[in-house]
mmCIF file of C-alpha atoms in Angstrom:
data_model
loop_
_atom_site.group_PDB
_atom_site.id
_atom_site.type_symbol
_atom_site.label_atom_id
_atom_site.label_comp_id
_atom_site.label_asym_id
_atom_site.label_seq_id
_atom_site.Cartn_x
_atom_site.Cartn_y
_atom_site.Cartn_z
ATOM 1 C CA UNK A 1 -86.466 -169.649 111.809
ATOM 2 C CA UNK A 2 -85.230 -172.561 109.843
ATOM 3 C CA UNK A 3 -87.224 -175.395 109.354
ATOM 4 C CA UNK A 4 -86.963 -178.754 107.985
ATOM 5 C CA UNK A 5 -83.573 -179.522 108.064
ATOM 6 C CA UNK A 6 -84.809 -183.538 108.302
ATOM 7 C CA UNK A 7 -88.454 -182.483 106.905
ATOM 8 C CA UNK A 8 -90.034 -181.632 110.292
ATOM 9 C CA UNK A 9 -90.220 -179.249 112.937
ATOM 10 C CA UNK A 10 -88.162 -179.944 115.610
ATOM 11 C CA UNK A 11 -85.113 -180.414 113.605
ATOM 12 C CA UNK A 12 -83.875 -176.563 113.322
ATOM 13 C CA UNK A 13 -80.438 -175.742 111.997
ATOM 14 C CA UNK A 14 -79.167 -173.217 114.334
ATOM 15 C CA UNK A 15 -77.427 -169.866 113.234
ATOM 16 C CA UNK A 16 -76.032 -167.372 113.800
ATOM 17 C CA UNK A 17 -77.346 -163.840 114.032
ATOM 18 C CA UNK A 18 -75.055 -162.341 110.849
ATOM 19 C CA UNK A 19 -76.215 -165.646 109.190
ATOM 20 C CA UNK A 20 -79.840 -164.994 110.190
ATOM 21 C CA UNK A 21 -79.255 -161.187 108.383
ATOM 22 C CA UNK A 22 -77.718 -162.460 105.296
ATOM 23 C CA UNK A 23 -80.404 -164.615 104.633
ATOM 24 C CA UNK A 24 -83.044 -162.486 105.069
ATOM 25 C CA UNK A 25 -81.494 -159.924 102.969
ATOM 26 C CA UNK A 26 -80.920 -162.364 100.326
ATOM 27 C CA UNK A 27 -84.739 -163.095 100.341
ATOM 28 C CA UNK A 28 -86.232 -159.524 101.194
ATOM 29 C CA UNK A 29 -83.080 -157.601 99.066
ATOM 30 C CA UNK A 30 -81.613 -159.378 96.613
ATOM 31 C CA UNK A 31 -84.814 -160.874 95.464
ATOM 32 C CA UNK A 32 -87.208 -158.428 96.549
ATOM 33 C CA UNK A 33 -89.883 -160.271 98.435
ATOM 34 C CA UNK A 34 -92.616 -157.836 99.479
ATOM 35 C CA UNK A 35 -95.024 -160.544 101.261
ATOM 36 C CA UNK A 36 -94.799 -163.572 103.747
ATOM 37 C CA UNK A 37 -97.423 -166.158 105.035
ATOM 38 C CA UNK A 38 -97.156 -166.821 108.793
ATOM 39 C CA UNK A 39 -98.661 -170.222 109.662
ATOM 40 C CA UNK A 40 -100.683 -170.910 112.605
ATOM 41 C CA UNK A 41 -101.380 -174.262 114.454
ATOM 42 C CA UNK A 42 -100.780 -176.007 118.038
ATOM 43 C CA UNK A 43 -98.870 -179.081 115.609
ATOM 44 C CA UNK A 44 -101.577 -181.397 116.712
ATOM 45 C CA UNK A 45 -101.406 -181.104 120.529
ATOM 46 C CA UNK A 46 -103.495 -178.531 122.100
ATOM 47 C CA UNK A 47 -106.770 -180.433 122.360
ATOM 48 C CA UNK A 48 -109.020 -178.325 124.075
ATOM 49 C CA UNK A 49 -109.751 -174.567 123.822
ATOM 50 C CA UNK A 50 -107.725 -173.513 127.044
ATOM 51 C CA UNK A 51 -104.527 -175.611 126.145
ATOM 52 C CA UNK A 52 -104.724 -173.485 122.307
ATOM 53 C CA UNK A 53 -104.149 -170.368 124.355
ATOM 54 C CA UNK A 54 -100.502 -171.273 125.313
ATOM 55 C CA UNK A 55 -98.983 -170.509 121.598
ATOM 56 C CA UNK A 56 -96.145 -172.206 120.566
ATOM 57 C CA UNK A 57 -93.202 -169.848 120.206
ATOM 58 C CA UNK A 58 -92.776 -171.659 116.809
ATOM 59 C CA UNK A 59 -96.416 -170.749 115.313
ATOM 60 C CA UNK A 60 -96.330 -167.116 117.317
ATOM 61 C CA UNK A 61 -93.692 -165.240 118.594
ATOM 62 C CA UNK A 62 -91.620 -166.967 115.985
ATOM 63 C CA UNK A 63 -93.212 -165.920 113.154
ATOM 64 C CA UNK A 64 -93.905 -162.452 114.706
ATOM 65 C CA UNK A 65 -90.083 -162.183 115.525
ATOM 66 C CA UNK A 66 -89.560 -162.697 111.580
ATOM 67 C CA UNK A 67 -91.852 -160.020 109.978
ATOM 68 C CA UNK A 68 -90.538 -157.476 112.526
ATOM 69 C CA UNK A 69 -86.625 -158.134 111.170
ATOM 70 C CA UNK A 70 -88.353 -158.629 107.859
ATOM 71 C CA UNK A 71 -90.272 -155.426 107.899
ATOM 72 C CA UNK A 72 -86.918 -153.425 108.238
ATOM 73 C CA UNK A 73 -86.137 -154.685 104.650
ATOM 74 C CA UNK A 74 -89.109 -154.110 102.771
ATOM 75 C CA UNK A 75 -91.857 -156.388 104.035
ATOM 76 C CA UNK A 76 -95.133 -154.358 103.171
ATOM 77 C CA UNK A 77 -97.573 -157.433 103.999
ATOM 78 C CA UNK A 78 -97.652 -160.400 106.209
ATOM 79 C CA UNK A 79 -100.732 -162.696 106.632
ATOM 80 C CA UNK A 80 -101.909 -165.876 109.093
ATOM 81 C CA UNK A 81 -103.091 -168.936 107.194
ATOM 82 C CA UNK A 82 -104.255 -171.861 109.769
ATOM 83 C CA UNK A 83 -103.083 -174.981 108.340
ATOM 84 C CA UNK A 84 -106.157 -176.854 109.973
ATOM 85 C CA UNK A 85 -108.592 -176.525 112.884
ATOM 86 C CA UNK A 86 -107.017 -176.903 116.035
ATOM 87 C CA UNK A 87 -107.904 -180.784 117.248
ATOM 88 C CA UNK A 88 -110.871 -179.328 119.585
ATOM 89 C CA UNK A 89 -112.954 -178.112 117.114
ATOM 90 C CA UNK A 90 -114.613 -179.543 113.868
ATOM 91 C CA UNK A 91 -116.001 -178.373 110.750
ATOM 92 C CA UNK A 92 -119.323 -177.754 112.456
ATOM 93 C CA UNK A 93 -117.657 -175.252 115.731
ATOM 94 C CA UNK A 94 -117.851 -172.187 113.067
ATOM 95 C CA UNK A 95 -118.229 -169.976 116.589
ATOM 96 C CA UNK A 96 -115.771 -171.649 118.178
ATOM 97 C CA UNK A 97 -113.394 -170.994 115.370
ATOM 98 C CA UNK A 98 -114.160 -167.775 114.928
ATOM 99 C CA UNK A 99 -113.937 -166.999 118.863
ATOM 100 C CA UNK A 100 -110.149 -168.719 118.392
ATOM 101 C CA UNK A 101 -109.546 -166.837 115.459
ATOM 102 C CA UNK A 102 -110.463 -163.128 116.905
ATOM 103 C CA UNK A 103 -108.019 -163.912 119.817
ATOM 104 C CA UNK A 104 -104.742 -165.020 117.869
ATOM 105 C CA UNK A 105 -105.609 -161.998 115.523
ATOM 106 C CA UNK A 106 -106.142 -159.583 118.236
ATOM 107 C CA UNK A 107 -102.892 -161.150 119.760
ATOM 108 C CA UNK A 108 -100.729 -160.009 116.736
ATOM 109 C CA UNK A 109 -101.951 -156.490 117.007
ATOM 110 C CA UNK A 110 -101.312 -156.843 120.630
ATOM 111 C CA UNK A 111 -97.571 -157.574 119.297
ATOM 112 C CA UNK A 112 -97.148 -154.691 116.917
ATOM 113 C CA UNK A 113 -97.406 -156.214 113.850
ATOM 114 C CA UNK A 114 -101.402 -155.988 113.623
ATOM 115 C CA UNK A 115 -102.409 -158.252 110.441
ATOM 116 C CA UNK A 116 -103.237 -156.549 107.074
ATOM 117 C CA UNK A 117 -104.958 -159.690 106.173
ATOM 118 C CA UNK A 118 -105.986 -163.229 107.497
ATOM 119 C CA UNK A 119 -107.102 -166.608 105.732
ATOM 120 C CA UNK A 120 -109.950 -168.361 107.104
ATOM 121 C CA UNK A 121 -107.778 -171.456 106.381
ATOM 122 C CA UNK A 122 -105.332 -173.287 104.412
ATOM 123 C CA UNK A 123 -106.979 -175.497 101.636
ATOM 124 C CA UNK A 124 -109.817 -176.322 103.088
ATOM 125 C CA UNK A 125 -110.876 -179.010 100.876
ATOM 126 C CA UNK A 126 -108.469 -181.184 102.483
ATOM 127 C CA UNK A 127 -109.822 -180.999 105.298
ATOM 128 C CA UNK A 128 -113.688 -181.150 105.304
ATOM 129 C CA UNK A 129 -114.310 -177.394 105.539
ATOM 130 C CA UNK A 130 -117.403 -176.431 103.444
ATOM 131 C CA UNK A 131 -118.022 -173.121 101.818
ATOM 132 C CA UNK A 132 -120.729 -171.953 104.196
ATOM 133 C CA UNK A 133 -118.002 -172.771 107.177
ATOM 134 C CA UNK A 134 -115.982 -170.266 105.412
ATOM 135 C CA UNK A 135 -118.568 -167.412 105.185
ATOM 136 C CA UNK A 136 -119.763 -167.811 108.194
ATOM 137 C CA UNK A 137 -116.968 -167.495 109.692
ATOM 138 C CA UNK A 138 -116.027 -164.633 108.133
ATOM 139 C CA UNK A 139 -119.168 -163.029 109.058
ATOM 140 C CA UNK A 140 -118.311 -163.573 112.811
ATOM 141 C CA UNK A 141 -114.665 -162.745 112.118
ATOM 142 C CA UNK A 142 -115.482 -159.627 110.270
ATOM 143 C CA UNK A 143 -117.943 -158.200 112.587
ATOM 144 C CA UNK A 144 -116.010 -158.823 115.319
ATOM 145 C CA UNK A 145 -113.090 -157.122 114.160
ATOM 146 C CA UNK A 146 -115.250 -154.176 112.285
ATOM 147 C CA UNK A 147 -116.357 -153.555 116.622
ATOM 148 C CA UNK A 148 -112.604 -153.799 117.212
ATOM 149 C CA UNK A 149 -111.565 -151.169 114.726
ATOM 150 C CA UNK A 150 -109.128 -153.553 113.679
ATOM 151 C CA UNK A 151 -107.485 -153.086 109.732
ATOM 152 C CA UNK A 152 -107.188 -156.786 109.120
ATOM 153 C CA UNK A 153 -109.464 -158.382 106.424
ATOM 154 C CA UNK A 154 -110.241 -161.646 105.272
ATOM 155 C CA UNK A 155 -108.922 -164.048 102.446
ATOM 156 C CA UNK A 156 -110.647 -166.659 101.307
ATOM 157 C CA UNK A 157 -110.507 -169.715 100.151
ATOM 158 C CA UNK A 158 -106.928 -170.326 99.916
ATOM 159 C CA UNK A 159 -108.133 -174.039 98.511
ATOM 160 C CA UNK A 160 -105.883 -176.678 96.906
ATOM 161 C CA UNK A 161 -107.176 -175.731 92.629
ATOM 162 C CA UNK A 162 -109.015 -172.561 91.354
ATOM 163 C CA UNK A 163 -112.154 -174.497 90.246
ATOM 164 C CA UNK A 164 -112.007 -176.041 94.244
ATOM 165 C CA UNK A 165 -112.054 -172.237 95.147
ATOM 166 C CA UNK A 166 -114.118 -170.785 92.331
ATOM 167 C CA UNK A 167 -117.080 -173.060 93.464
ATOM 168 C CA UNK A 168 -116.646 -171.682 97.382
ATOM 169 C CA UNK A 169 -115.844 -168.334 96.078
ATOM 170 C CA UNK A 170 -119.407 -168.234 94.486
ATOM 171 C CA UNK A 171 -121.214 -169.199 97.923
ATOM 172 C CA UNK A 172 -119.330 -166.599 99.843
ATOM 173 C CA UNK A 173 -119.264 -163.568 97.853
ATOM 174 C CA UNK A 174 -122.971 -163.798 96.564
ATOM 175 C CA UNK A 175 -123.290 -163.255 100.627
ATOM 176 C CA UNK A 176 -123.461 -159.148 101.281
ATOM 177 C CA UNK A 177 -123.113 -159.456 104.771
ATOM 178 C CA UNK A 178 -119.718 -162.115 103.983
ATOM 179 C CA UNK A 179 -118.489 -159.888 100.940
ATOM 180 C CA UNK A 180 -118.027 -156.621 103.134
ATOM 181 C CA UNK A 181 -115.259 -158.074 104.885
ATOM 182 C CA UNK A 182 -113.415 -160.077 102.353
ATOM 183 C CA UNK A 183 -109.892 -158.627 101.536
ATOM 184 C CA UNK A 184 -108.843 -160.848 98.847
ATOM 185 C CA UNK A 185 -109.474 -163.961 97.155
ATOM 186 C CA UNK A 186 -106.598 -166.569 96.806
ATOM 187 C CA UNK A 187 -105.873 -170.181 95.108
ATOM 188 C CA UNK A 188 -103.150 -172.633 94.614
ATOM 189 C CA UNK A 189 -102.309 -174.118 91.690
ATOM 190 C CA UNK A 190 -101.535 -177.560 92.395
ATOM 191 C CA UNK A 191 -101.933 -180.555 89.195
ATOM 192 C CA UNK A 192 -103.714 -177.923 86.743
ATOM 193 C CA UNK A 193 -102.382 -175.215 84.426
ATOM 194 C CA UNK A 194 -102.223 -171.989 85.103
ATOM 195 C CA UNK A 195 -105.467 -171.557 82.943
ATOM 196 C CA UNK A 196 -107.056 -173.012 85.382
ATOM 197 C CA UNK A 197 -107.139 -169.478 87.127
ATOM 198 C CA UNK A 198 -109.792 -168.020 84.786
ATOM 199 C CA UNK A 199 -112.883 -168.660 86.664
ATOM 200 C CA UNK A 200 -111.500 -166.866 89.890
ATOM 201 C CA UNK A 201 -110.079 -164.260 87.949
ATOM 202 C CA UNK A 202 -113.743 -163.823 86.482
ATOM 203 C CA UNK A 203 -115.244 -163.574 90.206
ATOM 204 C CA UNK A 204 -112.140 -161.052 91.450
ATOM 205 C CA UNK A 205 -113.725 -158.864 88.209
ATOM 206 C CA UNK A 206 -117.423 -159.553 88.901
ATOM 207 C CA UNK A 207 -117.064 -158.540 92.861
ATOM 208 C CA UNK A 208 -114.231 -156.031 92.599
ATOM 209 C CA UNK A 209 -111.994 -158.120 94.895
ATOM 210 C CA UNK A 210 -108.023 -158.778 94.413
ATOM 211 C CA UNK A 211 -106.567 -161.846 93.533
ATOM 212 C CA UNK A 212 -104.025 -163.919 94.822
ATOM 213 C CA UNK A 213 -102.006 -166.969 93.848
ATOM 214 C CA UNK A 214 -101.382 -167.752 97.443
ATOM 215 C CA UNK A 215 -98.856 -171.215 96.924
ATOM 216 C CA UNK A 216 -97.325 -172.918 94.201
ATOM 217 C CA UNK A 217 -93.894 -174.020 93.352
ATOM 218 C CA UNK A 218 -91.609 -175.455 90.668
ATOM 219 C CA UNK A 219 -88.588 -178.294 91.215
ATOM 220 C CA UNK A 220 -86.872 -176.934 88.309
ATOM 221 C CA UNK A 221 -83.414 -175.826 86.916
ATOM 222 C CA UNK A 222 -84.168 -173.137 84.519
ATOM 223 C CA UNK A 223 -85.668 -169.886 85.637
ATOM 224 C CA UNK A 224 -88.039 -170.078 82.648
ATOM 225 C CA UNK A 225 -90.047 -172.234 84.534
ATOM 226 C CA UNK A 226 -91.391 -169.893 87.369
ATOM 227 C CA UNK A 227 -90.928 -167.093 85.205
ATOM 228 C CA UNK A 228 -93.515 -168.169 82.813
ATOM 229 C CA UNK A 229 -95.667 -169.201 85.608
ATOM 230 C CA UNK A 230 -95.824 -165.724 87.053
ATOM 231 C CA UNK A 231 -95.684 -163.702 84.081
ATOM 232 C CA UNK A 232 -99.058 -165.714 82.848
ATOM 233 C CA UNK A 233 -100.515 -165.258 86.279
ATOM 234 C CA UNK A 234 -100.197 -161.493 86.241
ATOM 235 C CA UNK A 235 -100.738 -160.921 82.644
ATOM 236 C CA UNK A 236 -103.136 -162.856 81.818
ATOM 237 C CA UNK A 237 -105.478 -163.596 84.983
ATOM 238 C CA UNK A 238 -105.025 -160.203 86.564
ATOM 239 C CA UNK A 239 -103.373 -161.862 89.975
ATOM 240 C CA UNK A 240 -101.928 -158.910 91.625
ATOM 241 C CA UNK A 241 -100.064 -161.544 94.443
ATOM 242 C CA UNK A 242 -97.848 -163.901 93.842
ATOM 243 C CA UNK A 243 -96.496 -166.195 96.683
ATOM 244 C CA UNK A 244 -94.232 -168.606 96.279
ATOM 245 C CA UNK A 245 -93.926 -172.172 98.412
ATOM 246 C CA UNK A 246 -90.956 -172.139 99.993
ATOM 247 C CA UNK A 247 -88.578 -168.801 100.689
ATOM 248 C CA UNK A 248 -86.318 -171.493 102.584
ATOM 249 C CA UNK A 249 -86.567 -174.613 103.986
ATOM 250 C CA UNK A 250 -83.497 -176.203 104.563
ATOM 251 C CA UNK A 251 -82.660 -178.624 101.879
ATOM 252 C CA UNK A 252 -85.458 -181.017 102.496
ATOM 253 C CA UNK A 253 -87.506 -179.538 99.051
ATOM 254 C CA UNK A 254 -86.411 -179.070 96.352
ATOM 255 C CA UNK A 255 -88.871 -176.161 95.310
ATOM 256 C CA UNK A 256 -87.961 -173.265 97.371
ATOM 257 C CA UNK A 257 -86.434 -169.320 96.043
ATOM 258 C CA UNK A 258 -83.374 -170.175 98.677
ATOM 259 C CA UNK A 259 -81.755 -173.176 99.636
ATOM 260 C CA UNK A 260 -79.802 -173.167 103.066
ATOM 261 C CA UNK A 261 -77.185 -175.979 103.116
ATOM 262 C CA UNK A 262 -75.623 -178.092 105.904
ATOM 263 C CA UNK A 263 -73.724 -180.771 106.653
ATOM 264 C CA UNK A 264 -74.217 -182.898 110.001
ATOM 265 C CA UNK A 265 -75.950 -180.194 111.216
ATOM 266 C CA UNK A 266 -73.702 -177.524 110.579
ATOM 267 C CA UNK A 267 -74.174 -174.462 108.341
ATOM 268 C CA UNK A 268 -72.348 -174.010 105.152
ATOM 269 C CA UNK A 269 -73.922 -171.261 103.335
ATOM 270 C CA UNK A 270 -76.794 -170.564 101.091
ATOM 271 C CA UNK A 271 -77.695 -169.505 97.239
ATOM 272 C CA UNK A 272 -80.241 -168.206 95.267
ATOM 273 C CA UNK A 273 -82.171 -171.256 92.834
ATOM 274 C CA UNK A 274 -83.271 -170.904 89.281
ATOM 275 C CA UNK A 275 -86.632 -170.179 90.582
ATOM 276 C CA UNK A 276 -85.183 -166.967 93.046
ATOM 277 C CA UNK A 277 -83.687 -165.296 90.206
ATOM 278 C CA UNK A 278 -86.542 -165.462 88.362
ATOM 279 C CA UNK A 279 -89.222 -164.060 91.139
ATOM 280 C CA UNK A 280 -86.204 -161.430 91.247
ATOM 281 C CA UNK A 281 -86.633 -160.121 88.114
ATOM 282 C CA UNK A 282 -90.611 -159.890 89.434
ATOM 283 C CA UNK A 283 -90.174 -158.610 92.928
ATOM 284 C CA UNK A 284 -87.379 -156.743 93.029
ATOM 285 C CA UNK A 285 -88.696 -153.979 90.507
ATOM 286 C CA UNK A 286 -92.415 -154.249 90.722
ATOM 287 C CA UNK A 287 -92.953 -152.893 93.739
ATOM 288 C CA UNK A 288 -96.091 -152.502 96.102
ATOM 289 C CA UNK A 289 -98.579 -149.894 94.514
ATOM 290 C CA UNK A 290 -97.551 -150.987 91.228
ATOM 291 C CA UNK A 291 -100.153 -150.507 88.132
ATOM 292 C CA UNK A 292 -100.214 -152.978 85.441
ATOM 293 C CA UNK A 293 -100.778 -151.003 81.818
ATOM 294 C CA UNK A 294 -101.641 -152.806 78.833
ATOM 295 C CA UNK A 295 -98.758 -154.462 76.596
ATOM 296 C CA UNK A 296 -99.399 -156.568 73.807
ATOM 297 C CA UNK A 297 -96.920 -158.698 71.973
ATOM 298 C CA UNK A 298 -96.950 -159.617 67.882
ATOM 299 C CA UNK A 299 -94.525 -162.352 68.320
ATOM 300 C CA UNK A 300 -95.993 -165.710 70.318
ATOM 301 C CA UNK A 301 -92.520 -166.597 71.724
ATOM 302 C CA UNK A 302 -92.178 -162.626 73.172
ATOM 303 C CA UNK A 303 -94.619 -162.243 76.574
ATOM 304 C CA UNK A 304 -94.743 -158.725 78.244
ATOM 305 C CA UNK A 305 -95.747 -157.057 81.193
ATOM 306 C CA UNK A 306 -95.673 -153.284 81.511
ATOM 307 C CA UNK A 307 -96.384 -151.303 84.994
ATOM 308 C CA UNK A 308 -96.085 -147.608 86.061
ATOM 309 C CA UNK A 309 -95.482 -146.800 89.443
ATOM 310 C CA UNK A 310 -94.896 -142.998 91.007
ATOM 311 C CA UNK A 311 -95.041 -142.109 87.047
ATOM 312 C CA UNK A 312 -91.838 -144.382 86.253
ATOM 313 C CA UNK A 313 -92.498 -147.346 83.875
ATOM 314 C CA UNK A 314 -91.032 -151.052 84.496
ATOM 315 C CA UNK A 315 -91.377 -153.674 81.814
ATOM 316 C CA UNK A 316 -90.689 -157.014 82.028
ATOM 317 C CA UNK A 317 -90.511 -159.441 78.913
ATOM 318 C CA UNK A 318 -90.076 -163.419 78.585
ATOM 319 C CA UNK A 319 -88.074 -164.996 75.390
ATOM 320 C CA UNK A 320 -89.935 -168.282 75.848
ATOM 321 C CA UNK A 321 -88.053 -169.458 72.739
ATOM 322 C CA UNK A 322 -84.849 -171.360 72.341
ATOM 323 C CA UNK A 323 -83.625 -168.764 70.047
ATOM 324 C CA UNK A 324 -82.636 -165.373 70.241
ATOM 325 C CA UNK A 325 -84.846 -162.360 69.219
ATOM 326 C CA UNK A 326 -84.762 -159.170 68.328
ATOM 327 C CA UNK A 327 -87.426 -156.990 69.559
ATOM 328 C CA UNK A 328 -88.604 -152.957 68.847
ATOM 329 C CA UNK A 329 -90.553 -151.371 71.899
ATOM 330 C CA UNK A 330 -92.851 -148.989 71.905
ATOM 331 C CA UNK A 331 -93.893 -147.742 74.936
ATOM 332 C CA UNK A 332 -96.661 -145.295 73.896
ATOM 333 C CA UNK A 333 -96.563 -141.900 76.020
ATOM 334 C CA UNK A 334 -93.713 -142.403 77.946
ATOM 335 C CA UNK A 335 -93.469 -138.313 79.144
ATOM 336 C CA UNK A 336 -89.726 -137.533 78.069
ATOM 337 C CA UNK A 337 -87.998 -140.996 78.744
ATOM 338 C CA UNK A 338 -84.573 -141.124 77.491
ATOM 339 C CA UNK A 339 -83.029 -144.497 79.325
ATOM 340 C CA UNK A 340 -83.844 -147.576 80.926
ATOM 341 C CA UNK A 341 -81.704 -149.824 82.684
ATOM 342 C CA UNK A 342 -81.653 -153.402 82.038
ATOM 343 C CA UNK A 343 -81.306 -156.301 84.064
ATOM 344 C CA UNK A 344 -81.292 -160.375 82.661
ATOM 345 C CA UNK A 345 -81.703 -163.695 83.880
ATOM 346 C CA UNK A 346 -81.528 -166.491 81.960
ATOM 347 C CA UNK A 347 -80.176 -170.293 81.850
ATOM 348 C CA UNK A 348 -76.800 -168.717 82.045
ATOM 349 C CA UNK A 349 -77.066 -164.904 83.622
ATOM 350 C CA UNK A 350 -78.454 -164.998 86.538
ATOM 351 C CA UNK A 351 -79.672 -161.606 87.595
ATOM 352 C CA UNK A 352 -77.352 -160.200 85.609
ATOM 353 C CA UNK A 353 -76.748 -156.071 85.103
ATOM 354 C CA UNK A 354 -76.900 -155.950 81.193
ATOM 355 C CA UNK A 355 -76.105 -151.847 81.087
ATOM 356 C CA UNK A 356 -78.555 -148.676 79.853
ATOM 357 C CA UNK A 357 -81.168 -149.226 76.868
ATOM 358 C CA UNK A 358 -81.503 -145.767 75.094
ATOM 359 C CA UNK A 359 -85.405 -144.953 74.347
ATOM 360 C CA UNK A 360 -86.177 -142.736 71.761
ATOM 361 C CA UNK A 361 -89.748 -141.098 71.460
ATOM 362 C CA UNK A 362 -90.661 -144.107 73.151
ATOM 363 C CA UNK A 363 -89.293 -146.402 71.099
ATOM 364 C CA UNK A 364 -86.371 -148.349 71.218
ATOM 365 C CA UNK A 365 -84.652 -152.317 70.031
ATOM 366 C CA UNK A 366 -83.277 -154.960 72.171
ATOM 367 C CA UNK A 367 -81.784 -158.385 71.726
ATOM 368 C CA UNK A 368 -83.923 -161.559 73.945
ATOM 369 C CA UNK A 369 -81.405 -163.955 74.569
ATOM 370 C CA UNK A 370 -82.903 -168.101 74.424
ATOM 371 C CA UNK A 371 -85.100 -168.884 76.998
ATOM 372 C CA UNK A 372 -84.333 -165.320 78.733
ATOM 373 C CA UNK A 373 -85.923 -162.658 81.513
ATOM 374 C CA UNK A 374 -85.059 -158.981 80.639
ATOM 375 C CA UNK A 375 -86.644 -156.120 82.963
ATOM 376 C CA UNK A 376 -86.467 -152.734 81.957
ATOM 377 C CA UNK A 377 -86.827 -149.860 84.868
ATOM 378 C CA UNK A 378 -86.687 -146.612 84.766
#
């Protein structure tokens, strides 16, 4: 399922199965990845409705093929995102759509691996799609697929900047008949700061929706970088999904959680970036079902996140400084808690098991290395 091993499609890096495994493992396992976007498109050649019906394994069975091996090691959601309208339609053919859209959706469920959720489409500022496209479709979409029985529901509108989607957001949800069947509401975070997420984190309060951060990425070599990024997101905007742009994709960008190498073609192994080991300390021990709790922090260089999940508490704090810290906990009512284990990443630890931190009456000290990602689980 490699691609962009030259930057486009048709040059895939083949491997083998055991290859296939490790890498998977390394990005549903070792890192802890709960989540993956499918994409859906004919890549610019099916141009009329009857030619979009014979799927490219690629944009289909592909992607289907991946969330089933994915599934067996801890996938919990997997959602279609078109990356445009197929060639046929424009951004007036919202029934058309909609009739296209119902059919590849009722195709997945056909496949096993029904869809707990579906995006209208991928930043669709780029491509001319207006807000009232976008709830009208979902309106069609929604109703159809209320007659169906089907579980999936709707995301929207997955657009390039939050203020892009905030304004769309507005027009859609302010729609009863739209709102009913909107599962989430998502944004990248492309050229602003992660401030910039305020106004939809405002609406998902105002409408009782979920939010998402649905693709964003960092070229960079410290871990801080994403770490900061996410711990902001979840902290401070109340994002409860974090997605991350790429998993893998060969070594033609240099954002992604796992680079695959080659050389003329051949495979010669993989490893976890700055950025991987970071989402790790995320991912791997906040796990679906998750509640965030409050945590505040006295010291501006010290951010926290606290969650409690089947009664068990996780915390994970950010050094953001470049020098060390020492830090006392309290963790409130903690219900008996004697130990927590601890695991680091930082510019040099990557990952890293640090040992046991002993918690007394909920309290307890710890030492923030420089520029540092500690998470604490029970």
């Amino acid at each position: 399922h490699l691609i962009g091993l030259r930057g486009t499609i048709e040059n895939g890096l083949r491997l083998s199965p055991s290859d296939e495994d490790a890498i998977l493992d390394s990005v549903y396992k070792t890192i802890g990845l709960t989540r993956v976007r499918a994409t859906i498109q004919s890549n610019g050649t099916q141009a009329s409705p009857e030619a979009s019906q014979k799927r490219d394994w690629v944009f289909a069975d592909g992607h289907i093929a991946l969330v089933k091996r994915a599934q067996k090691r801890g996938l919990a959601e997997w959602w279609l995102s078109p990356i445009a309208l197929e060639p046929w339609m424009d951004a007036s053919s919202v029934e058309d759509y909609a009739n296209w859209a119902i059919s590849e959706i009722r195709y997945w469920k056909s496949q096993g691996v029904e869809l707990p959720y579906y995006s209208i489409v991928n930043e669709p500022q780029l491509i001319g799609v207006r807000a009232e496209f976008l709830r009208d479709a979902v309106k069609l979409i929604g109703r159809q697929l209320a007659a169906d029985g089907a579980k999936t529901r709707l995301v929207v509108p997955d657009d390039v900047t939050p203020q892009l989607g905030a304004d769309k957001v507005r027009i859609i949800l302010s729609d009863p008949a739209a709102r009913q069947y909107v599962g989430a509401i998502a944004s990248h975070l492309y050229g602003v700061p992660v401030s910039a997420m305020g106004d939809m984190s405002a609406l998902a309060a105002e409408y009782n929706v979920p939010l998402w951060m649905s693709e964003f990425s960092v070229a960079d070599s410290s871990p801080m970088a994403w770490g900061v990024i996410v711990q902001s997101l979840i902290a401070d905007y109340n994002v409860s999904a974090v997605d991350y742009m790429w998993g893998f994709f060969g070594e033609s960008d240099a954002a992604q959680l796992i680079v695959i190498r080659q050389t003329s073609g051949q495979y010669i192994g993989m490893s976890i970036t700055p950025a991987g080991y970071a989402m790790a300390q995320f991912a791997r021990f906040i796990r679906p079902g998750a509640q965030r709790v409050e945590s505040k922090s006295s010291d501006s260089t010290v951010a926290a996140s606290a969650f409690i999940h089947d009664g068990k508490a996780t915390v994970v704090v950010l050094n953001e400084g470049t020098a060390s810290r020492s830090v006392r906990f309290s963790l409130g009512s903690t219900s008996g808690l004697k130990a927590m284990r601890l695991v680091r990443t930082s510019d040099s630890e990557k990952l890293a098991a640090i040992g046991t931190v002993v918690v007394s009456n909920g309290i307890f000290n710890l030492e923030l290395p420089p520029r540092s990602i500690s998470t604490l689980s029970q």
